[in-house]
XYZ file of C-alpha atoms in Angstrom:
714
model
C -47.134 -22.531 23.372
C -43.380 -23.250 23.440
C -43.967 -26.482 21.533
C -45.906 -24.592 18.858
C -43.195 -21.937 18.469
C -40.505 -24.620 18.161
C -42.537 -26.412 15.477
C -43.117 -23.266 13.460
C -39.428 -22.316 13.803
C -38.358 -25.677 12.423
C -40.847 -25.565 9.547
C -39.694 -22.093 8.633
C -36.137 -23.465 8.444
C -37.224 -26.390 6.260
C -39.350 -24.288 3.927
C -37.128 -21.221 3.795
C -35.810 -21.982 0.312
C -39.101 -23.006 -1.288
C -40.062 -20.400 -3.886
C -43.814 -20.835 -3.424
C -43.797 -19.803 0.210
C -41.122 -17.148 -0.257
C -43.055 -15.408 -3.013
C -46.257 -15.448 -0.969
C -44.439 -13.924 1.987
C -42.893 -11.194 -0.172
C -46.296 -10.270 -1.623
C -47.614 -9.892 1.908
C -44.714 -7.557 2.701
C -43.684 -9.554 5.798
C -40.621 -11.492 4.674
C -39.496 -12.449 8.157
C -42.724 -13.952 9.501
C -44.751 -16.971 8.340
C -47.264 -15.673 5.811
C -50.950 -16.322 6.368
C -51.046 -17.031 2.647
C -49.318 -20.371 3.272
C -52.059 -22.983 3.892
C -49.542 -25.525 5.171
C -48.272 -23.266 7.952
C -51.851 -22.539 9.046
C -52.611 -26.274 9.145
C -49.523 -26.933 11.262
C -50.462 -24.228 13.757
C -53.852 -25.874 14.251
C -52.331 -29.341 14.704
C -49.620 -28.026 17.008
C -52.387 -26.549 19.117
C -53.769 -30.062 19.564
C -50.485 -31.035 21.186
C -49.183 -33.499 18.578
C -45.706 -34.831 19.179
C -42.785 -32.867 17.766
C -41.678 -35.995 15.936
C -44.814 -35.980 13.803
C -44.553 -32.218 13.225
C -41.012 -32.605 11.929
C -42.101 -35.395 9.564
C -45.201 -33.483 8.415
C -43.108 -30.442 7.596
C -40.550 -32.501 5.713
C -43.270 -34.381 3.799
C -44.773 -31.075 2.630
C -41.409 -29.766 1.439
C -40.706 -33.163 -0.196
C -43.903 -32.745 -2.233
C -42.693 -29.335 -3.425
C -39.293 -30.799 -4.324
C -40.869 -33.627 -6.363
C -43.010 -31.060 -8.206
C -39.847 -29.078 -8.994
C -38.120 -32.198 -10.378
C -41.226 -32.965 -12.472
C -41.153 -29.435 -13.903
C -37.500 -29.943 -14.832
C -38.227 -33.276 -16.530
C -41.300 -32.028 -18.422
C -39.430 -30.453 -21.390
C -36.922 -33.317 -21.592
C -39.142 -35.739 -23.572
C -40.199 -33.279 -26.340
C -36.580 -32.051 -26.596
C -35.406 -35.651 -27.076
C -38.112 -36.210 -29.678
C -36.921 -33.237 -31.757
C -33.241 -34.244 -31.378
C -33.602 -36.905 -34.086
C -35.458 -34.620 -36.539
C -34.003 -32.338 -39.197
C -34.575 -29.276 -36.959
C -33.420 -30.249 -33.460
C -33.658 -27.711 -30.613
C -30.780 -29.444 -28.761
C -28.529 -32.405 -29.534
C -28.900 -35.656 -27.582
C -25.558 -34.973 -25.889
C -26.681 -31.501 -24.757
C -29.946 -32.902 -23.383
C -28.170 -35.671 -21.478
C -25.697 -33.148 -20.030
C -28.348 -30.647 -18.850
C -30.781 -33.233 -17.410
C -28.095 -35.625 -16.120
C -29.414 -37.886 -13.291
C -32.607 -35.814 -12.795
C -34.820 -38.800 -13.697
C -32.965 -41.039 -11.194
C -33.226 -38.435 -8.414
C -36.949 -38.008 -9.140
C -37.611 -41.764 -8.892
C -35.666 -42.033 -5.595
C -37.687 -39.242 -3.967
C -41.033 -40.336 -5.430
C -40.546 -43.790 -3.896
C -39.446 -42.234 -0.579
C -42.482 -39.896 -0.531
C -44.947 -42.671 -1.426
C -43.637 -44.833 1.436
C -43.434 -42.027 4.039
C -46.811 -40.383 3.299
C -49.092 -43.185 4.614
C -46.939 -43.543 7.762
C -47.443 -39.868 8.612
C -51.124 -39.821 7.660
C -51.902 -42.984 9.694
C -49.779 -41.863 12.620
C -49.243 -43.709 15.860
C -46.486 -43.371 18.445
C -44.858 -46.687 17.450
C -44.530 -45.936 13.724
C -41.047 -46.631 12.295
C -39.583 -44.937 9.256
C -35.817 -44.838 9.994
C -35.218 -47.455 7.295
C -36.676 -45.053 4.684
C -34.204 -42.299 5.618
C -31.367 -44.824 5.745
C -32.223 -46.011 2.229
C -32.474 -42.406 1.004
C -28.998 -41.677 2.435
C -27.565 -44.837 0.841
C -28.595 -43.532 -2.603
C -26.574 -40.303 -2.323
C -24.142 -41.651 -4.911
C -26.622 -40.434 -7.551
C -26.343 -36.936 -6.059
C -22.536 -37.145 -6.196
C -22.754 -37.816 -9.941
C -25.213 -34.921 -10.313
C -22.980 -32.530 -8.319
C -19.889 -33.438 -10.362
C -21.817 -32.605 -13.544
C -23.622 -29.534 -12.127
C -21.324 -26.793 -13.432
C -21.139 -28.362 -16.899
C -24.949 -28.657 -16.938
C -25.328 -24.937 -16.075
C -22.751 -23.851 -18.668
C -24.367 -26.040 -21.361
C -27.843 -24.669 -20.563
C -26.514 -21.081 -20.704
C -24.763 -21.632 -24.053
C -27.855 -23.317 -25.522
C -30.031 -20.398 -24.357
C -27.711 -17.912 -26.068
C -27.712 -19.817 -29.357
C -31.336 -21.013 -29.450
C -34.299 -18.698 -28.788
C -36.727 -21.595 -28.508
C -34.743 -23.235 -25.685
C -34.226 -19.835 -24.028
C -38.017 -19.382 -23.743
C -38.392 -22.893 -22.324
C -35.617 -22.458 -19.735
C -36.775 -19.042 -18.526
C -40.289 -20.113 -17.529
C -40.785 -23.657 -16.276
C -44.122 -24.272 -14.545
C -43.956 -25.864 -11.086
C -47.156 -27.323 -9.626
C -48.160 -25.914 -6.259
C -48.912 -28.121 -3.205
C -52.260 -29.950 -3.228
C -53.894 -27.503 -0.809
C -52.365 -24.379 -2.357
C -54.443 -21.675 -4.062
C -51.767 -21.237 -6.737
C -51.880 -24.024 -9.310
C -48.464 -23.192 -10.804
C -45.381 -21.048 -10.187
C -42.911 -19.946 -12.889
C -39.267 -20.818 -12.125
C -36.106 -20.690 -14.266
C -34.245 -23.858 -15.235
C -31.091 -22.508 -13.541
C -32.935 -22.176 -10.209
C -34.399 -25.695 -10.511
C -31.016 -27.243 -11.332
C -29.744 -25.979 -7.967
C -32.558 -27.668 -5.995
C -30.971 -31.172 -5.788
C -27.768 -29.702 -4.315
C -29.740 -27.742 -1.739
C -31.972 -30.727 -0.929
C -29.196 -32.819 0.647
C -28.539 -30.014 3.148
C -32.271 -29.802 3.916
C -32.499 -33.570 4.482
C -29.513 -33.421 6.849
C -31.202 -30.669 8.889
C -34.331 -32.815 9.166
C -32.302 -35.809 10.364
C -30.802 -33.590 13.091
C -34.291 -32.589 14.260
C -35.689 -36.107 14.040
C -32.870 -37.467 16.206
C -33.476 -34.674 18.709
C -37.100 -35.831 19.143
C -36.514 -39.605 18.903
C -35.908 -41.551 22.152
C -32.557 -43.340 22.249
C -34.284 -46.693 22.789
C -36.617 -46.230 19.786
C -35.870 -48.695 16.914
C -35.504 -45.725 14.526
C -32.674 -44.096 16.500
C -29.682 -46.153 15.201
C -31.061 -46.044 11.639
C -31.437 -42.251 11.722
C -27.950 -41.934 13.239
C -26.524 -43.968 10.367
C -28.424 -41.908 7.788
C -27.117 -38.677 9.376
C -23.530 -39.978 9.357
C -23.777 -40.890 5.637
C -25.358 -37.503 4.788
C -22.725 -35.507 6.697
C -19.868 -37.449 5.105
C -21.401 -36.803 1.702
C -21.812 -33.073 2.358
C -18.166 -32.755 3.422
C -16.976 -34.609 0.309
C -18.876 -32.825 -2.474
C -17.281 -30.023 -4.424
C -17.546 -26.838 -2.334
C -16.852 -24.564 -5.311
C -20.504 -24.630 -6.398
C -21.987 -21.188 -5.912
C -25.174 -21.051 -3.844
C -27.853 -19.791 -6.253
C -30.963 -19.499 -4.158
C -33.956 -17.547 -5.373
C -34.290 -14.372 -3.332
C -37.057 -11.868 -4.039
C -38.789 -10.798 -7.209
C -38.233 -7.143 -8.118
C -41.118 -4.927 -9.285
C -39.901 -5.448 -12.879
C -40.432 -9.182 -12.488
C -36.712 -10.029 -12.514
C -35.290 -12.652 -10.182
C -32.595 -11.516 -7.786
C -30.378 -14.304 -6.456
C -27.862 -14.614 -3.639
C -24.405 -15.447 -5.022
C -22.140 -15.134 -1.959
C -22.306 -14.053 1.673
C -20.020 -13.987 4.697
C -18.832 -12.102 7.763
C -16.368 -9.251 7.108
C -14.804 -6.633 9.380
C -15.713 -3.104 8.278
C -13.802 0.006 9.335
C -16.612 2.422 10.141
C -16.210 5.786 11.868
C -12.690 4.855 12.943
C -13.630 1.568 14.616
C -13.962 -2.065 13.530
C -17.458 -3.532 13.127
C -18.390 -7.113 12.225
C -20.834 -7.103 9.303
C -22.635 -9.772 7.315
C -22.145 -8.931 3.631
C -24.518 -10.269 0.952
C -23.649 -10.286 -2.752
C -26.758 -10.568 -4.932
C -26.797 -10.721 -8.729
C -27.186 -6.929 -8.983
C -26.392 -5.446 -5.565
C -23.941 -5.650 -2.650
C -25.648 -5.280 0.718
C -23.907 -4.738 4.068
C -26.027 -5.738 7.066
C -25.927 -6.135 10.825
C -27.909 -8.751 12.737
C -30.496 -6.936 14.865
C -31.069 -7.915 18.472
C -34.643 -9.124 18.917
C -36.669 -10.241 21.918
C -36.840 -13.948 22.718
C -39.228 -15.932 20.511
C -39.116 -13.463 17.620
C -37.426 -14.129 14.304
C -33.951 -12.647 13.988
C -33.667 -9.890 11.405
C -30.936 -8.003 9.587
C -30.599 -4.256 9.607
C -29.222 -2.843 6.331
C -26.264 -0.509 6.955
C -25.759 0.341 3.265
C -26.029 -1.097 -0.249
C -24.410 -0.424 -3.637
C -25.930 -1.489 -6.984
C -23.200 -3.415 -8.818
C -23.607 -1.044 -11.779
C -22.307 1.740 -9.478
C -19.613 -0.266 -7.667
C -15.949 0.346 -8.546
C -12.643 -0.787 -7.002
C -10.208 2.074 -6.310
C -6.682 1.693 -7.722
C -3.651 1.497 -5.362
C -2.950 5.134 -6.195
C -6.497 6.141 -5.181
C -6.199 4.013 -2.040
C -3.257 6.194 -0.948
C -5.774 8.980 -0.222
C -7.841 6.675 2.027
C -7.336 6.702 5.797
C -4.471 4.417 6.852
C -5.420 1.154 8.498
C -3.465 0.629 11.703
C -2.848 -3.036 12.546
C -3.620 -4.271 16.041
C -0.420 -4.888 18.098
C 0.873 -8.434 17.595
C 1.550 -8.993 21.300
C -2.093 -8.228 22.152
C -3.298 -10.710 19.516
C -0.956 -13.341 20.971
C -2.334 -12.626 24.459
C -5.851 -13.296 23.145
C -4.741 -16.582 21.570
C -3.128 -17.701 24.824
C -6.302 -16.860 26.758
C -8.387 -18.837 24.241
C -6.055 -21.849 24.510
C -6.172 -21.701 28.314
C -9.989 -21.499 28.303
C -10.183 -24.393 25.840
C -8.047 -26.520 28.173
C -10.213 -25.499 31.126
C -13.398 -26.512 29.282
C -11.945 -29.930 28.443
C -10.900 -30.380 32.082
C -14.394 -29.463 33.316
C -15.983 -31.893 30.860
C -13.676 -34.678 32.013
C -14.663 -33.925 35.634
C -18.351 -33.922 34.588
C -18.826 -30.406 35.897
C -22.203 -28.653 35.816
C -23.269 -27.481 32.364
C -23.687 -23.942 33.730
C -19.990 -23.752 34.610
C -18.996 -25.031 31.142
C -21.371 -22.576 29.439
C -19.798 -19.718 31.404
C -16.335 -20.745 30.175
C -17.626 -21.108 26.605
C -19.106 -17.614 26.758
C -15.771 -16.218 27.937
C -13.984 -18.104 25.174
C -16.426 -16.768 22.557
C -15.806 -13.186 23.740
C -12.042 -13.608 23.294
C -12.417 -15.333 19.926
C -14.768 -12.584 18.756
C -12.211 -9.924 19.735
C -9.473 -11.859 17.917
C -11.644 -12.162 14.796
C -12.441 -8.445 14.920
C -8.894 -7.185 15.505
C -6.663 -9.589 13.551
C -7.446 -8.661 9.884
C -5.045 -6.189 8.230
C -5.595 -6.522 4.449
C -7.837 -3.711 3.125
C -10.651 -4.489 0.683
C -11.869 -1.134 -0.614
C -15.015 -0.535 -2.630
C -16.465 2.721 -3.899
C -19.908 3.882 -4.976
C -19.317 6.055 -8.047
C -22.213 8.230 -6.844
C -21.147 8.571 -3.235
C -19.195 6.996 -0.381
C -16.256 4.614 -0.170
C -16.114 1.668 2.217
C -13.234 -0.347 3.701
C -13.311 -3.944 4.886
C -10.352 -5.657 6.544
C -9.529 -9.279 5.722
C -6.922 -11.689 7.057
C -6.490 -13.445 3.729
C -5.642 -12.179 0.253
C -7.301 -15.370 -1.034
C -10.622 -14.252 0.477
C -10.261 -10.714 -0.892
C -9.636 -12.148 -4.354
C -12.746 -14.375 -4.042
C -14.980 -11.367 -3.292
C -13.420 -9.222 -6.016
C -13.713 -11.965 -8.662
C -17.336 -12.743 -7.733
C -18.301 -9.059 -8.099
C -16.373 -8.577 -11.353
C -17.972 -11.697 -12.864
C -21.457 -10.302 -12.179
C -20.451 -6.873 -13.537
C -19.776 -8.430 -16.972
C -23.550 -8.723 -17.388
C -25.732 -5.849 -18.580
C -26.473 -4.217 -15.217
C -28.492 -1.082 -14.567
C -28.230 1.420 -11.739
C -31.261 1.721 -9.442
C -32.467 3.028 -6.099
C -34.397 0.704 -3.792
C -37.539 2.070 -2.179
C -37.866 1.606 1.582
C -40.317 -1.276 1.040
C -38.026 -2.988 -1.510
C -35.045 -2.600 0.826
C -37.075 -4.019 3.717
C -38.091 -7.061 1.643
C -34.523 -7.641 0.395
C -32.985 -7.269 3.868
C -35.706 -9.495 5.289
C -34.805 -12.250 2.838
C -31.148 -12.224 3.980
C -31.808 -14.255 7.122
C -33.467 -17.017 5.124
C -31.064 -17.020 2.185
C -27.733 -16.764 4.027
C -25.335 -19.660 3.494
C -22.951 -18.654 6.314
C -24.945 -18.937 9.539
C -22.398 -18.558 12.318
C -19.524 -16.208 13.105
C -16.371 -18.163 12.123
C -15.027 -18.909 15.597
C -14.234 -22.325 17.084
C -16.753 -21.720 19.905
C -19.530 -22.183 17.330
C -18.301 -25.641 16.334
C -20.174 -28.726 17.511
C -18.294 -30.997 19.909
C -18.228 -33.784 17.324
C -16.658 -31.577 14.624
C -12.983 -32.041 13.791
C -10.814 -29.876 16.079
C -8.241 -29.497 13.289
C -4.489 -30.068 13.450
C -2.181 -28.635 16.119
C 1.563 -28.740 15.545
C 3.883 -28.005 12.625
C 3.285 -28.552 8.917
C 6.474 -28.844 6.875
C 5.835 -27.725 3.282
C 8.240 -27.752 0.335
C 7.059 -25.643 -2.611
C 8.807 -27.314 -5.552
C 7.795 -25.733 -8.867
C 4.974 -24.447 -11.064
C 3.934 -24.904 -14.702
C 1.279 -23.520 -17.021
C 2.251 -19.836 -17.306
C 1.677 -18.414 -20.794
C 4.449 -15.816 -20.619
C 7.538 -15.071 -18.541
C 7.003 -13.232 -15.270
C 8.522 -12.609 -11.832
C 6.722 -15.227 -9.743
C 6.360 -16.247 -6.108
C 3.942 -18.207 -3.904
C 2.384 -17.600 -0.490
C 0.899 -20.201 1.860
C -2.173 -19.606 4.043
C -3.722 -21.824 6.733
C -6.819 -21.386 8.881
C -6.057 -20.488 12.480
C -8.579 -19.729 15.243
C -11.398 -19.735 12.678
C -9.830 -17.440 10.034
C -7.094 -17.728 7.382
C -3.684 -16.075 7.711
C -0.619 -15.910 5.479
C 2.140 -18.108 6.941
C 4.937 -18.317 4.348
C 6.273 -16.737 1.151
C 8.751 -18.084 -1.404
C 11.489 -16.053 -3.074
C 10.659 -14.313 -6.343
C 11.755 -16.422 -9.324
C 12.498 -13.874 -12.050
C 11.522 -13.813 -15.732
C 10.372 -17.421 -16.155
C 7.406 -19.589 -17.193
C 8.563 -22.538 -15.055
C 9.716 -21.333 -11.617
C 11.573 -23.882 -9.462
C 11.664 -22.729 -5.868
C 12.318 -25.985 -3.940
C 11.929 -24.038 -0.685
C 10.908 -25.632 2.602
C 8.807 -23.933 5.284
C 7.720 -24.895 8.776
C 4.201 -23.607 9.441
C 2.591 -23.655 12.876
C -0.953 -25.050 12.829
C -3.491 -23.948 15.456
C -6.624 -26.020 14.819
C -6.024 -25.871 11.055
C -8.045 -27.850 8.501
C -7.030 -26.313 5.152
C -3.923 -25.172 3.259
C -4.157 -22.495 0.571
C -1.518 -21.708 -2.043
C -1.539 -18.424 -3.973
C 0.755 -17.692 -6.924
C 1.625 -14.023 -7.606
C 3.350 -11.946 -10.261
C 5.637 -9.502 -8.437
C 5.076 -5.775 -9.018
C 8.328 -3.774 -8.996
C 6.631 -0.430 -9.639
C 7.562 1.388 -6.420
C 4.920 4.075 -6.998
C 2.226 1.442 -6.378
C 3.744 -0.049 -3.231
C 2.243 1.235 0.014
C 3.537 -0.880 2.904
C 2.110 1.413 5.582
C -1.402 0.538 4.431
C -0.826 -3.221 4.116
C -1.815 -3.074 0.437
C -0.892 -6.048 -1.759
C -0.450 -4.744 -5.304
C 1.025 -7.910 -6.815
C -1.227 -9.721 -9.280
C -2.696 -13.095 -8.279
C -1.987 -15.519 -11.134
C -3.763 -18.452 -9.486
C -5.010 -19.771 -6.165
C -6.064 -23.141 -4.793
C -6.968 -24.922 -1.566
C -6.663 -28.457 -0.154
C -8.042 -30.077 2.981
C -5.446 -31.168 5.545
C -6.583 -34.744 5.998
C -4.955 -36.101 9.220
C -4.588 -39.589 7.717
C -2.677 -38.168 4.745
C -0.335 -35.737 6.513
C 0.228 -37.500 9.845
C 2.951 -39.780 8.497
C 6.723 -39.763 8.839
C 7.162 -39.592 5.065
C 6.718 -36.605 2.789
C 3.426 -36.530 0.867
C 3.797 -34.995 -2.631
C 0.782 -33.338 -4.259
C -0.167 -30.975 -7.108
C -2.659 -28.144 -6.770
C -4.317 -26.778 -9.935
C -5.287 -23.127 -10.254
C -6.492 -21.358 -13.419
C -4.486 -23.698 -15.659
C -1.402 -23.375 -13.427
C -0.077 -26.429 -11.573
C 2.003 -26.007 -8.410
C 3.862 -29.060 -7.093
C 4.524 -29.268 -3.359
C 5.279 -31.775 -0.597
C 4.226 -31.771 3.044
C 4.481 -33.687 6.305
C 3.098 -32.961 9.751
C 4.543 -33.054 13.275
C 1.978 -33.060 16.071
C 2.233 -30.523 18.885
C 2.961 -33.322 21.367
C 6.017 -34.298 19.354
C 7.167 -30.764 18.469
C 7.033 -29.578 22.089
C 8.740 -32.668 23.458
C 11.985 -31.466 25.052
C 14.699 -33.960 25.834
C 17.634 -33.060 28.110
C 20.719 -32.455 25.981
C 24.259 -33.514 26.859
C 25.577 -31.084 24.254
C 27.724 -28.279 25.685
C 29.041 -26.658 22.482
C 27.134 -24.230 20.284
C 23.909 -22.589 21.399
C 20.985 -24.644 20.019
C 19.733 -27.347 22.395
C 22.023 -26.093 25.174
C 20.736 -24.837 28.531
C 20.429 -21.056 28.523
C 22.429 -20.818 31.765
C 25.369 -22.652 30.128
C 25.316 -20.295 27.110
C 25.118 -17.073 29.158
C 27.895 -18.270 31.485
C 30.132 -19.108 28.516
C 29.389 -15.745 26.831
C 29.557 -13.823 30.132
C 26.266 -12.055 29.436
C 22.727 -12.048 30.797
C 21.143 -12.493 27.343
C 22.519 -14.979 24.761
C 24.300 -13.434 21.762
C 21.882 -15.123 19.291
C 18.898 -13.447 20.949
C 20.533 -9.996 20.967
C 21.648 -10.151 17.324
C 18.365 -11.509 15.930
C 16.252 -8.975 17.867
C 18.527 -6.080 16.801
C 18.288 -7.098 13.126
C 14.485 -7.397 13.323
C 14.215 -3.973 14.962
C 16.591 -2.465 12.395
C 14.739 -3.504 9.215
C 11.678 -5.565 10.129
C 9.460 -3.110 11.995
C 7.465 -2.199 8.849
C 6.889 -5.855 7.930
C 3.483 -7.385 8.728
C 3.642 -10.653 10.665
C 7.418 -10.760 11.318
C 7.232 -13.721 13.691
C 4.055 -15.195 12.126
C 5.238 -15.696 8.540
C 7.631 -18.628 8.175
C 11.131 -18.142 6.786
C 12.712 -20.540 4.304
C 13.823 -23.664 6.218
C 17.210 -23.884 4.438
C 18.004 -20.264 5.405
C 17.057 -20.965 9.027
C 19.257 -24.070 9.096
C 22.161 -22.066 7.601
C 21.824 -19.408 10.325
C 21.575 -22.123 12.970
C 24.858 -23.608 11.731
C 26.784 -20.293 11.844
C 25.501 -19.442 15.345
C 26.408 -22.943 16.592
C 29.894 -22.598 15.087
C 30.246 -18.998 16.331
C 31.305 -18.108 12.784
C 32.908 -14.702 12.274
C 30.590 -14.061 9.269
C 27.437 -14.061 11.443
C 26.775 -10.300 11.178
C 27.359 -10.223 7.410
C 25.071 -13.208 6.902
C 22.352 -11.653 9.092
C 22.399 -8.413 7.101
C 21.822 -10.318 3.821
C 19.199 -12.720 5.162
C 15.422 -12.430 4.734
C 13.869 -10.967 7.903
C 11.420 -13.869 8.316
C 14.311 -16.352 8.299
C 15.977 -14.382 11.130
C 12.733 -14.376 13.125
C 12.368 -18.105 12.388
C 15.908 -18.788 13.679
C 15.101 -17.030 16.947
C 11.881 -19.043 17.325
C 13.782 -22.265 16.611
C 16.354 -21.394 19.289
C 13.657 -20.980 21.942
C 11.848 -24.118 20.770
C 15.028 -26.251 21.063
C 15.915 -25.117 24.581
C 16.122 -28.179 26.894
C 13.683 -26.389 29.209
C 11.279 -23.609 28.174
C 11.834 -20.032 29.351
C 8.541 -20.355 31.237
C 9.786 -23.373 33.169
C 7.783 -26.566 33.578
C 7.377 -25.839 37.289
C 5.864 -22.366 36.707
C 3.925 -23.133 33.492
C 0.607 -24.237 35.156
C 0.509 -21.088 37.303
C 1.299 -18.941 34.261
C -1.553 -20.467 32.202
C -3.936 -20.063 35.130
C -2.969 -16.394 35.321
C -3.719 -15.888 31.618
C -7.178 -17.425 32.068
C -7.936 -15.046 34.936
C -6.477 -11.920 33.304
C -9.084 -9.154 32.822
C -10.154 -8.383 29.254
C -8.926 -5.017 27.998
């Protein structure tokens, strides 16, 4: 029975995006369970009952979905020949160039999969336990270069198809209703699918194939001749997936509305909602005409997981309140910084403990217990760290508030919604059955499967970079008119993005030149984001108490922090493009091992790098003067700032303050009063970091970390 449930669970995962099965399930009104209308699923249940090996079940399921995929590619290619034939006549539907752009590489992809299917089919049909087919998957993976070319052209193909549909009624009719053949044993001979939906299938297929390789390896003995071949195919597929352009929007067919329109999932992700005065983690789904906020329901073991809809807003009724209207909303109180830091320290201690247990080959139960504890702390950190409000309002009813850690992410959600609202949308009310079907489809259609915490990462995934990233933001070009401009830098930390640095405002210019250096602490970071803003000086719109950012985002971009690129002694210069704007920056990385390396100093003058006991004795005080002055200045004018010690100050300012403290310059107080608050906080952090011995001494550090790991959760 367990074997059968596992087989059906896998097949449901493989077939979850196939329109034929999805439509049948929706008609039955049971979107979260395998529909009896699917002949393939019935056949598998029967065979599973006979006790066939999981390996064959995995291959049978994949073969069936491969047949559907080939039929979809055939449907896409069907209009290509007649369109080419008319291209050379006096009344062409499309030009040759338009045809080649829209159908780019489809023929090649079809031939690759047809050959793969024809070779795999007899091996599955004439099954025996010694059958080998790893070489077929290896060959399929080696041909992913064709997919890379397709992916690079994908957006242009979609845009060309959309423009051609708008200008040519004949092509519009063709692209809106392509006929896809059903599986051989299916009752339905054909299914109507749009060209846009079919053009997404090749992108989705690589992910599906990678999932299958995971399952095949799971059920293939290590000594089987297929094992190394499947491992190689999986490695190639994963490398390919990580390299392709991640900007492509997932456009998976969801459910068909009673009017016969296709509703598609555009974006989804986990967001923190402020509901009834407390923070709740929600999974938010943006469809082409509706925003749906859901919570994953707890179900008994063996049952399919389901989402429970908390609320939805048709996009025709969704509006974003202005900063002035936001003033009337309840204030969002940030979680105390020291409590967030305590959570991070607990997570780090637990992570170290897990690694130690693994090295000692401890029992898996003990490691799982530590992982569970780590997940609980990471979940609390994820829930309590966001401070940036994302407010949406239903013009016919309630307002809702989400909290995000990143202005980049808030902008992504806002832009995605506004882009959809440019279309001719209508208001509607979903019946209970329609809402049940839509919510039921969420589990299958979601693109973000796990809560973004490091506990959910596989052991073989990159742990990210730990240490300090030095970034110099040089200049920017491409602005059409003069403005007051500045940049912020964000990096991912503990599974979510946070703002880490901010340049000065360069006033009234189209070519700002900041040339400002920042030192950003990385905690398992894999990406760097740069956002360029136009500063708003209208004080009536500024509401610091509510963490609102009213400045206009002029552009935003992201790069991967490749260890091989940044882990060098030399500066690496790069340019990031965003909405026609180009920002030039340089960066280099110092690992945590190097940055925390403390060498005994012979220096006795100044304060930096000098033992704290020497400084306090010289100053005849219990607390060094630099600590007192920096803390006083922060308390005087930094209390209302968000992330005082988190956001990096300009490196040149920090070095200037370091110099005056070391020289005991009489202008220290004057300089402090004029200095940016983040630079003062950065100077204090630098002082502690350069102490010959940490405040928590080397002798007491292990006991301190052990205490953090054992501390009760509040």
